[in-house]
Coordinates of C-alpha atoms and ligand atoms in Angstrom, one line a residue:
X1 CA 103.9 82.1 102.1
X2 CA 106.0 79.8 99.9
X3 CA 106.6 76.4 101.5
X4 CA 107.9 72.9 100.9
X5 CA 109.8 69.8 102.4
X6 CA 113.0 69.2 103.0
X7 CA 113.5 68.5 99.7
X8 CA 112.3 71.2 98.2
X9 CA 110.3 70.0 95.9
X10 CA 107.4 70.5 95.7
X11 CA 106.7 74.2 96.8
X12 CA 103.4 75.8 97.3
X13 CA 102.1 79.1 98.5
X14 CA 100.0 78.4 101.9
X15 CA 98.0 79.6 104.3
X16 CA 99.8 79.5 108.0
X17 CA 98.1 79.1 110.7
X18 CA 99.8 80.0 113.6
X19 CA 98.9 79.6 117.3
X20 CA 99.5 78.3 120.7
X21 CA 95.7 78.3 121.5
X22 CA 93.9 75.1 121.5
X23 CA 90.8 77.0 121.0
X24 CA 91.6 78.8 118.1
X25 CA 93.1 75.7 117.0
X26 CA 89.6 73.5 117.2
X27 CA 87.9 76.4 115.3
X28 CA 90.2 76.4 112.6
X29 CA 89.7 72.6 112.6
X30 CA 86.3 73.0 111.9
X31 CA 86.9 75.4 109.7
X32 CA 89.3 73.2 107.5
X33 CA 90.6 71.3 105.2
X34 CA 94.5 71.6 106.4
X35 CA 96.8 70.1 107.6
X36 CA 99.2 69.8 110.3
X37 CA 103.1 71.2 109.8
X38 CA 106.3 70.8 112.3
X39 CA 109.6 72.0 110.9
X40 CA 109.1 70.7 107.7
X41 CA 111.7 68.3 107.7
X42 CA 109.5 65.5 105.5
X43 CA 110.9 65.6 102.4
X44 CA 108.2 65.4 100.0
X45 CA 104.3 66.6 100.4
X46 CA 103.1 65.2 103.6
X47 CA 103.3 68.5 105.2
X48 CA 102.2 70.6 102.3
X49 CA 98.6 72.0 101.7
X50 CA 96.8 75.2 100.9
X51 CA 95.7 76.0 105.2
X52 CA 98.8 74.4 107.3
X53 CA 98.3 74.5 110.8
X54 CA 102.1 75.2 112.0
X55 CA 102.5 73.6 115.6
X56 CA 105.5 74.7 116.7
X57 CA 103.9 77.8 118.8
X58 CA 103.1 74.4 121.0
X59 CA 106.8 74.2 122.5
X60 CA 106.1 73.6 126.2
X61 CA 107.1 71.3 128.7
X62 CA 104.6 69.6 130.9
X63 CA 106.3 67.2 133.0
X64 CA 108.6 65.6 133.5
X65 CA 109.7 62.7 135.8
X66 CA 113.2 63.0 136.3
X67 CA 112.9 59.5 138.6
X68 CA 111.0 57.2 135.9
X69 CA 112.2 59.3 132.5
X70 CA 108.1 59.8 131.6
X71 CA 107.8 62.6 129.5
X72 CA 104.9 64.8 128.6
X73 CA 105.4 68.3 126.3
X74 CA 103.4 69.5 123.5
X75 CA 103.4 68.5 120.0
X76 CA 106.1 71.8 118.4
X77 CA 108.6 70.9 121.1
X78 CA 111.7 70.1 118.9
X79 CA 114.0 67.0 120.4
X80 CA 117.1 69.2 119.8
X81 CA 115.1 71.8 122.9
X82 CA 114.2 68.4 125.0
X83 CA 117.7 66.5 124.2
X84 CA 119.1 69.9 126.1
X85 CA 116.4 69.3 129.2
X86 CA 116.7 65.3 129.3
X87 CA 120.4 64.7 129.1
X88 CA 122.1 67.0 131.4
X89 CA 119.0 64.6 134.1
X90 CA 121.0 61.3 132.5
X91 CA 117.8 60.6 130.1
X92 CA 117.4 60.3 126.3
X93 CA 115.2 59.8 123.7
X94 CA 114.4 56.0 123.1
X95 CA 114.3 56.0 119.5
X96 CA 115.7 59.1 117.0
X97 CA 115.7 59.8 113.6
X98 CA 118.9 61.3 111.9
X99 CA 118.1 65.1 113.1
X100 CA 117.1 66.7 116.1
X101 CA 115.6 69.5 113.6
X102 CA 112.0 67.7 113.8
X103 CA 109.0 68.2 116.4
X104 CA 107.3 65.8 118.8
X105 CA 104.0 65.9 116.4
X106 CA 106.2 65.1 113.5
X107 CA 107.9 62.3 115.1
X108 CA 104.5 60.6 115.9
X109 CA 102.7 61.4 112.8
X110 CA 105.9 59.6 110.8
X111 CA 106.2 57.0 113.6
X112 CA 109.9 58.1 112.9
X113 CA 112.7 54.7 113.5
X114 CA 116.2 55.2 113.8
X115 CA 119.8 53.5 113.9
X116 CA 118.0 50.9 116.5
X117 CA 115.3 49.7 115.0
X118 CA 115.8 46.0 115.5
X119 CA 116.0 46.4 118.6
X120 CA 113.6 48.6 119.7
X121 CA 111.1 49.6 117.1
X122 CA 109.5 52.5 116.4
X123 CA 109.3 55.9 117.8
X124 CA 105.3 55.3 119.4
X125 CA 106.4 52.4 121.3
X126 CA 107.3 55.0 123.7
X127 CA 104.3 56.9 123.5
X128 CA 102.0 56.4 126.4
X129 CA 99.4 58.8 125.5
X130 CA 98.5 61.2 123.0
X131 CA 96.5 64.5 123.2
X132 CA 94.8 65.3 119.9
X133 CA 92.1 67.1 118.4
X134 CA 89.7 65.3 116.2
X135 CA 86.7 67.1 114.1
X136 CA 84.1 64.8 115.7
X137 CA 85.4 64.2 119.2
X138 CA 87.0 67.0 120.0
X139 CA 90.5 67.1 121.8
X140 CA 90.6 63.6 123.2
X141 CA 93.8 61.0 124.6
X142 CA 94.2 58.2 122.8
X143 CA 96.7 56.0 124.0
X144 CA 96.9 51.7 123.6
X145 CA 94.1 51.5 126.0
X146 CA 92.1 54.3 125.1
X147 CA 90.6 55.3 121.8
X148 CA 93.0 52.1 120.5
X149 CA 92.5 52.3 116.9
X150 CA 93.0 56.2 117.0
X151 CA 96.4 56.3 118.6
X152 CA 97.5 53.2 115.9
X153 CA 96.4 55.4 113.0
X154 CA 98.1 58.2 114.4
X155 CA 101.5 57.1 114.7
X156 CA 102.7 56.7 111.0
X157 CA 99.2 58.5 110.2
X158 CA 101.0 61.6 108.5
X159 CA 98.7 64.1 110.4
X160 CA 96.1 62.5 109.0
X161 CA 93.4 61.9 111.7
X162 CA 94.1 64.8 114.0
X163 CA 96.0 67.4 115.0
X164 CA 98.3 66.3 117.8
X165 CA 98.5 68.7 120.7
X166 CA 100.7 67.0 123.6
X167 CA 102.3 63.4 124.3
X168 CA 103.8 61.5 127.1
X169 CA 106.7 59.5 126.0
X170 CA 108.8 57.5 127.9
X171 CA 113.1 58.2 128.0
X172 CA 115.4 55.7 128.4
X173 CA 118.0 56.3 131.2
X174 CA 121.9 57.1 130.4
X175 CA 125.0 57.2 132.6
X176 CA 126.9 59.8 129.7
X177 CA 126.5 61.7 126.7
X178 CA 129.1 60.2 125.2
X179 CA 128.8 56.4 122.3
X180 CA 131.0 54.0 122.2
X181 CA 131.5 53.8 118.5
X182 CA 133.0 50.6 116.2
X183 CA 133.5 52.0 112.8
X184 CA 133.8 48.4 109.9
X185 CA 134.7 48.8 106.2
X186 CA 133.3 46.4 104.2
X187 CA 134.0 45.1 101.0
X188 CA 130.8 44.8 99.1
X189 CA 127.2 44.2 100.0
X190 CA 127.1 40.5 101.4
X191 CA 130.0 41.7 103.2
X192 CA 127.6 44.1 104.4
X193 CA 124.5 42.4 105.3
X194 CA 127.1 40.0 107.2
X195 CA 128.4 42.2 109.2
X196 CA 124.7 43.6 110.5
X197 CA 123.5 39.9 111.0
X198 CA 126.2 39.0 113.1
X199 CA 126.1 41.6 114.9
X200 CA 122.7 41.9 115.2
X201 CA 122.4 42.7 119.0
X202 CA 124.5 46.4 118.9
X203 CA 121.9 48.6 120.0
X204 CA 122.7 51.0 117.1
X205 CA 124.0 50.0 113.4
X206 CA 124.1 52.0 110.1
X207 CA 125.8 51.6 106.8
X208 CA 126.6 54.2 104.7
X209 CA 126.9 52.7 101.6
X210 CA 129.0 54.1 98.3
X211 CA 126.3 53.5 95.8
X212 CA 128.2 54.5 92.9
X213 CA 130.6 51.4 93.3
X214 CA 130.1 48.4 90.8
X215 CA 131.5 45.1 90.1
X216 CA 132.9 43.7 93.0
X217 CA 132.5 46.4 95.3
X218 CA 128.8 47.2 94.6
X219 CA 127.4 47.5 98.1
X220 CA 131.0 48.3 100.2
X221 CA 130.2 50.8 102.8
X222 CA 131.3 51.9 106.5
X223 CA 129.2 50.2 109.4
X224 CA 129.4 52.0 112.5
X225 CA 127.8 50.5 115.2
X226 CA 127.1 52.0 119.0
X227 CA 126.4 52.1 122.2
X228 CA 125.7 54.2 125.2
X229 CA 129.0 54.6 126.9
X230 CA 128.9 54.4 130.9
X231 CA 132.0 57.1 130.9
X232 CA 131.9 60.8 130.2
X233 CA 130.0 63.9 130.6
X234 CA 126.2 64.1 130.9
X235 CA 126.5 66.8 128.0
X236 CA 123.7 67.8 126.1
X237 CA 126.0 70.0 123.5
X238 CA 124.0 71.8 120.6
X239 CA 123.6 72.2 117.1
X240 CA 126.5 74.2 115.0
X241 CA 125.3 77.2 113.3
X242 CA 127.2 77.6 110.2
X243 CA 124.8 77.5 107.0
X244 CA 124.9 76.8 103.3
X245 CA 124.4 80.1 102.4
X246 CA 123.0 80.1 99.0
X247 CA 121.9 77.4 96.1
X248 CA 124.3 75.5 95.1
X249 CA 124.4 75.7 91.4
X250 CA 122.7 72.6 89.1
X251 CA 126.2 71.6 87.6
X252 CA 128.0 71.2 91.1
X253 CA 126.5 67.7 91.7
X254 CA 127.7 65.4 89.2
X255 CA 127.8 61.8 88.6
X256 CA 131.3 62.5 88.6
X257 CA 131.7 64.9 91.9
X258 CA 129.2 62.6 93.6
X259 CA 131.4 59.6 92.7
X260 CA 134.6 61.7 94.1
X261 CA 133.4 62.3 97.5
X262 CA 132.0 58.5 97.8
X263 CA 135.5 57.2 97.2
X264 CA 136.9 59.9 99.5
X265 CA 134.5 59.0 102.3
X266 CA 135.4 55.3 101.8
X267 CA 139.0 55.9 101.2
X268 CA 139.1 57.6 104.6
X269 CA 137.4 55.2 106.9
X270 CA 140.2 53.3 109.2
X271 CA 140.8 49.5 107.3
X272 CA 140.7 47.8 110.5
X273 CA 137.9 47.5 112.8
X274 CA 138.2 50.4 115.3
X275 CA 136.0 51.8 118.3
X276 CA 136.3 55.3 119.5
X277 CA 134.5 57.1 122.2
X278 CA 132.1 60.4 120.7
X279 CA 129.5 62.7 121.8
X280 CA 126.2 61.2 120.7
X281 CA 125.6 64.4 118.3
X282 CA 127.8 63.7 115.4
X283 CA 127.3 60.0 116.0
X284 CA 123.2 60.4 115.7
X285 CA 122.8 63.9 113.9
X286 CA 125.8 64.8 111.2
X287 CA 124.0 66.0 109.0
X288 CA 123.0 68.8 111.6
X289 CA 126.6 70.4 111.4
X290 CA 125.5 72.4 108.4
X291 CA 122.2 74.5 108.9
X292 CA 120.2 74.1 104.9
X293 CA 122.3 71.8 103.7
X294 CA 119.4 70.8 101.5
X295 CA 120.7 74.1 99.4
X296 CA 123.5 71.1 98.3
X297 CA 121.2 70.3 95.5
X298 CA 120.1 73.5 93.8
X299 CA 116.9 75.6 93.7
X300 CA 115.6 72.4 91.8
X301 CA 115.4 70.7 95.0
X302 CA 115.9 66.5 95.3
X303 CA 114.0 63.7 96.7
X304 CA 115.3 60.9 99.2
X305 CA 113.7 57.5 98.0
X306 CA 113.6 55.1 101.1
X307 CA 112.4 51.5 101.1
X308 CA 112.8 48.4 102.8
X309 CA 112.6 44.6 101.3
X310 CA 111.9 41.9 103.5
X311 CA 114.5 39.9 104.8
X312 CA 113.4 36.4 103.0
X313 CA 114.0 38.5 99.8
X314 CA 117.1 39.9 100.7
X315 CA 120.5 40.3 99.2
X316 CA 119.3 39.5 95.9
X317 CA 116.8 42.0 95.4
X318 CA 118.7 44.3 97.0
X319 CA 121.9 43.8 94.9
X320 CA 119.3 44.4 91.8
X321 CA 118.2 47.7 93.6
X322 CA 121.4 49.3 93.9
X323 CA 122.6 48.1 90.1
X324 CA 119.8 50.1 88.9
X325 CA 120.4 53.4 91.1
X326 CA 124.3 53.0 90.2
X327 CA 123.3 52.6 86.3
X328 CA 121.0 55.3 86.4
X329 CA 123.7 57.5 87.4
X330 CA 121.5 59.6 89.1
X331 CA 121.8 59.2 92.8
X332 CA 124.1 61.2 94.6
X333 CA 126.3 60.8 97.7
X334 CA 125.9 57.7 100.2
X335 CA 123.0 55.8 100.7
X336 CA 122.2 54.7 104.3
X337 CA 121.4 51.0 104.7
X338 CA 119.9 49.6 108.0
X339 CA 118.1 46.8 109.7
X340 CA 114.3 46.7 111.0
X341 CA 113.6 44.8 112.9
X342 CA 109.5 43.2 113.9
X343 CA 106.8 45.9 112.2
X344 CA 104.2 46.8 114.7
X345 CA 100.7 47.1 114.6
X346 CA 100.1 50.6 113.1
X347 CA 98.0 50.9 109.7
X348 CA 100.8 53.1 108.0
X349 CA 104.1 53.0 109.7
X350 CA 106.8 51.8 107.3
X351 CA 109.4 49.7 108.8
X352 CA 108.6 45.9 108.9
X353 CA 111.7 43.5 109.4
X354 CA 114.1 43.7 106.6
X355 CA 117.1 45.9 105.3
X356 CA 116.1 49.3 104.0
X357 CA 117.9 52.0 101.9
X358 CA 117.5 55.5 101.7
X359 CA 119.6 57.7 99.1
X360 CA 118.8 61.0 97.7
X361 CA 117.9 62.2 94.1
X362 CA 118.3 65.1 92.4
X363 CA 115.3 66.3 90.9
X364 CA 115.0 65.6 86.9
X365 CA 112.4 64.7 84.3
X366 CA 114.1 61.0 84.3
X367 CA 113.5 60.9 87.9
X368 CA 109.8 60.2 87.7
X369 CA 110.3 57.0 85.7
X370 CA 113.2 56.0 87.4
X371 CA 111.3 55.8 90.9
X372 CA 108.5 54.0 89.0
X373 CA 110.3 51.9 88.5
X374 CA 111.7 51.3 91.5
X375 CA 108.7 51.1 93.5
X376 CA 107.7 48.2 90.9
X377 CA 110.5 45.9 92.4
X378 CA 110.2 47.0 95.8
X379 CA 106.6 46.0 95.3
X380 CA 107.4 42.7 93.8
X381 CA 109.7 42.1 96.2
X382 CA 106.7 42.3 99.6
X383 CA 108.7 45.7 100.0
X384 CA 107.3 49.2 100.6
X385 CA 108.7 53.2 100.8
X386 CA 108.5 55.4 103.7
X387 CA 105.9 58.1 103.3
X388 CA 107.4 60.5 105.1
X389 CA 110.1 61.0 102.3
X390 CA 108.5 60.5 99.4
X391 CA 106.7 62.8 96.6
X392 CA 106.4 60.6 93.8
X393 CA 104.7 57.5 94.4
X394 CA 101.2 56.6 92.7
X395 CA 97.7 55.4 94.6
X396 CA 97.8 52.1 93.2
X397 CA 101.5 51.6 94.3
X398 CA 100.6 53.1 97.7
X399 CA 97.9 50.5 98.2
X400 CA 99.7 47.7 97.3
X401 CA 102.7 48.6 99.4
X402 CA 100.4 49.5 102.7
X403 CA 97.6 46.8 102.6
X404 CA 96.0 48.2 105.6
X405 CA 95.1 51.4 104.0
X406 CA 92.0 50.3 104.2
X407 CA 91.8 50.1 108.1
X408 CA 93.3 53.5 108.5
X409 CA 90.8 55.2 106.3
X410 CA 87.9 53.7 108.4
X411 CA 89.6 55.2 111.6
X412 CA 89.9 58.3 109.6
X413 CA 86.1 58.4 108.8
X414 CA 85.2 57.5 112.3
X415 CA 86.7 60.8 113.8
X416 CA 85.5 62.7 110.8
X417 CA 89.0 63.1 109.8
X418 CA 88.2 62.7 105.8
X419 CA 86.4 66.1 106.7
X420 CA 89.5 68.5 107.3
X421 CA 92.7 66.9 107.2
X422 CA 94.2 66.6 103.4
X423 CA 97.9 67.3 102.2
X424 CA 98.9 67.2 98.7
X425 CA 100.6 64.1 99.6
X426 CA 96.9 62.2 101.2
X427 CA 95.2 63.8 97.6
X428 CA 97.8 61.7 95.5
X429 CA 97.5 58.6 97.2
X430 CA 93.9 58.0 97.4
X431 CA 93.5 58.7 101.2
Ligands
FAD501 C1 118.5 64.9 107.8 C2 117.2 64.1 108.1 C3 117.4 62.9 108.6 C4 116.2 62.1 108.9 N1 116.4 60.9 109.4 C5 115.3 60.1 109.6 C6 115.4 58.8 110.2 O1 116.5 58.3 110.5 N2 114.2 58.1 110.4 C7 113.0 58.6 110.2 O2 112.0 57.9 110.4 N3 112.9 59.8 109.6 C8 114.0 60.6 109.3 N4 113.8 61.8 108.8 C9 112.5 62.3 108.5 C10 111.9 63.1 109.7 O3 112.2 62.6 110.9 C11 110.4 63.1 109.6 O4 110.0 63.5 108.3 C12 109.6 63.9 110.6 O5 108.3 63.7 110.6 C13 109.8 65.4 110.4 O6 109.2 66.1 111.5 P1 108.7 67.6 111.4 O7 108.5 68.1 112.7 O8 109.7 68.4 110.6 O9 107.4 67.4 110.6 P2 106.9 67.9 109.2 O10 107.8 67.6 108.2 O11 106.4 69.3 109.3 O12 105.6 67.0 109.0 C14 105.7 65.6 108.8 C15 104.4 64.9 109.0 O13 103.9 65.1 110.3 C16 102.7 65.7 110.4 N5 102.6 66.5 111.6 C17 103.5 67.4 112.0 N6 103.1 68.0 113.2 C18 101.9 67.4 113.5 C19 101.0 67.5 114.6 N7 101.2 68.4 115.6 N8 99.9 66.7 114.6 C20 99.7 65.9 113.6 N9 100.5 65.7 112.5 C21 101.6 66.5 112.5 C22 102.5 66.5 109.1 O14 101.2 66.6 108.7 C23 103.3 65.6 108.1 O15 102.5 64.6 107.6 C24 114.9 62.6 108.5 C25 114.8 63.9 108.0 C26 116.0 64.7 107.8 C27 115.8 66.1 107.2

């Protein structure tokens, strides 16, 4: 069947493989190459490759602790299905990207960070333990004090050493379902960065930035900050079903109806600082209201181009950045600023400490260049982009950006991964 990431681009007919039987998963292993798929919600071609072995057939439970929040379930169990078992107990998940539309396996092999990174890293620091199954070793657990170097090049590994079967993560404990949220407008970009340093010890802080401002407003945005409210329900609520349901046209995205709905956003965010009490789903996941909303940007499809500069370069570079994207006129909608916090010791896991930026693109023949670009100053700048959204970048900018490549592809050749395990995305960049 057809497939592709999130953003569409690029497609490819596949081979699925299909199966909830570990068996018939180690065969197929040794049968390879492949690689290993969740719900697809990379947006470029980490996932992508002629034999994908689909893991979401792996959607059980194993245990869980209800006392100490430790966790274990199989690798296709989404969080939106585990968010519905953990918080209704008064648990939730320590560290989540901005869906629930994305797998265990996938959260691992992205080493996935979300609106708390500075605080509390990466999703694998919660991962006790890992059940995978390697070419040379068989099914094994890796964990920090077994198979070490496995489990590092795992997390953040893009599926690239293994296929992972099961995990034991730990939860972190909640009194409600509900976030305090403190919503800031700001007037420009220092105004931004400000705003996160000083209040640099909120659990959770984003920015969504109107990129298409200039002048003296390049960089104004809305910071909301939160935390877990000790009032309220224990209520795990669940994702809305409406759906785009068809392609938007090419035309309907323009510099100047992307522009609109910037100012709109902005324009509606209270002046004054404000904090409101709301269920954690719209506060973590909004962009789950609307089921293919990825249909926004045409049967073309669009790419999300994420990095992150290090905090000694800063403002500067990251003023540069976004007067580029703006000039280009080709990025649409808001881009989401954050703050990383420490990087940790994985090979290929993207944050380190610094502000990163993710916006989307639509796809064009200009856009190649532009990201090129790009990636140039991000590199010049110590900076790097996150694999799991990219479809663009080049071998040589890959190794430059991620000096430990080097590391990871010896763990790689030591479980006989190089045998099976390639996506288009691993063919592009040298791996
Ligand atoms: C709306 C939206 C918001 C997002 N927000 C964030 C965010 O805030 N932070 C962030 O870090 N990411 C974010 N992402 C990206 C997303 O969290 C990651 O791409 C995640 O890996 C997707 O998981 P998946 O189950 O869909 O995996 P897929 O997209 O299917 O696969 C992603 C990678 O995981 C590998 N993989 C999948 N399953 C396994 C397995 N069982 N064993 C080994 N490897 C496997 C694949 O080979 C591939 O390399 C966002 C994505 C969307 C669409």
């Amino acid at each position: 069947m057809k497939i592709s990431g999130w953003g569409r681009f690029p497609d490819i007919d596949a081979t699925i493989l299909s199966t909830d039987s570990y068996e018939a998963i180690a065969k197929q292993i040794a049968d390879g190459p492949l690689i290993g798929r969740g719900l697809g919600r990379s947006y470029g071609d980490s996932s992508l490759a002629n034999q994908v072995i689909d893991s979401t057939r792996l959607d059980h439970l194993i245990s869980f602790d209800r006392n100490s929040g430790l966790l274990r379930c199989q690798a296709g169990v989404t969080l939106d299905s585990l968010l519905k078992i953990i918080v209704p107990a008064g648990w939730f998940l320590p560290v989540t990207p901005g869906t629930a539309r994305i797998t265990i396996g996938g959260a691992i092999a992205s080493d996935v960070h979300g609106k708390n990174h500075h605080v509390a890293g990466c999703f694998s620091q919660f991962v006790r333990s890992i059940s995978i199954a390697t070419v040379s070793e068989g099914i094994i657990e890796c964990s920090p004090q077994q198979h070490e170097a496995l489990f590092r090049a795992t997390c953040g590994g893009m599926g690239l050493t293994g296929l992972v079967l099961e995990a034991e993560i730990q939860l972190i404990k909640i009194n409600s379902a509900m976030i305090n949220e403190t919503v800031i407008k700001t007037r420009n970009l220092d105004h931004s960065l400000e705003t996160f340093a000083e209040r640099a010890d909120t659990t959770y802080s984003v920015a969504w930035i109107d990129c298409l401002a200039g002048g003296r407003s390049l960089g104004r945005s809305v910071i909301m900050l939160g935390e877990h409210s000790d009032h309220g329900p224990l209520d795990a609520g669940d994702i809305s079903p409406i759906t785009v349901p068809v392609d938007f046209p090419g035309f309907v995205l323009n510099p100047t109806t992307t522009g609109l709905f910037n100012k709109l956003y902005y324009a509606r965010a209270p002046g004054r600082e404000v904090t409101r009490q709301q269920h954690y789903r719209p506060y973590f996941y909004p962009l789950d209201k609307l089921h293919q909303w990825n249909r926004i940007y045409g049967k073309n499809g669009f790419a999300q181009y994420q990095f992150v500069i290090p905090i000694a370069a800063g403002l500067p570079v990251l003023r540069e950045l976004l007067s580029r994207i703006r000039d280009s006129r080709q990025a649409s909608f808001l881009a989401v600023l954050k703050a990383f916090g420490k990087a940790n010791d994985n090979p290929l896991s993207f944050p380190i400490e610094g502000y990163t930026l993710a916006l989307d693109f639509k796809i064009n023949q200009q856009l190649p260049d532009l990201l090129q670009r790009l990636d140039e100053q991000v590199i010049d700048a110590g900076g790097r982009i996150s694999l799991t959204k990219d479809a663009f970048l080049s071998e040589n900018s890959f190794k430059r950006m991620y000096p430990d490549w080097e590391k990871f592809c010896e763990v790689r050749k030591a479980y006989g991964a190089d045998r099976c395990f390639h996506s288009l995305q691993s063919e592009r960049l040298g791996l």
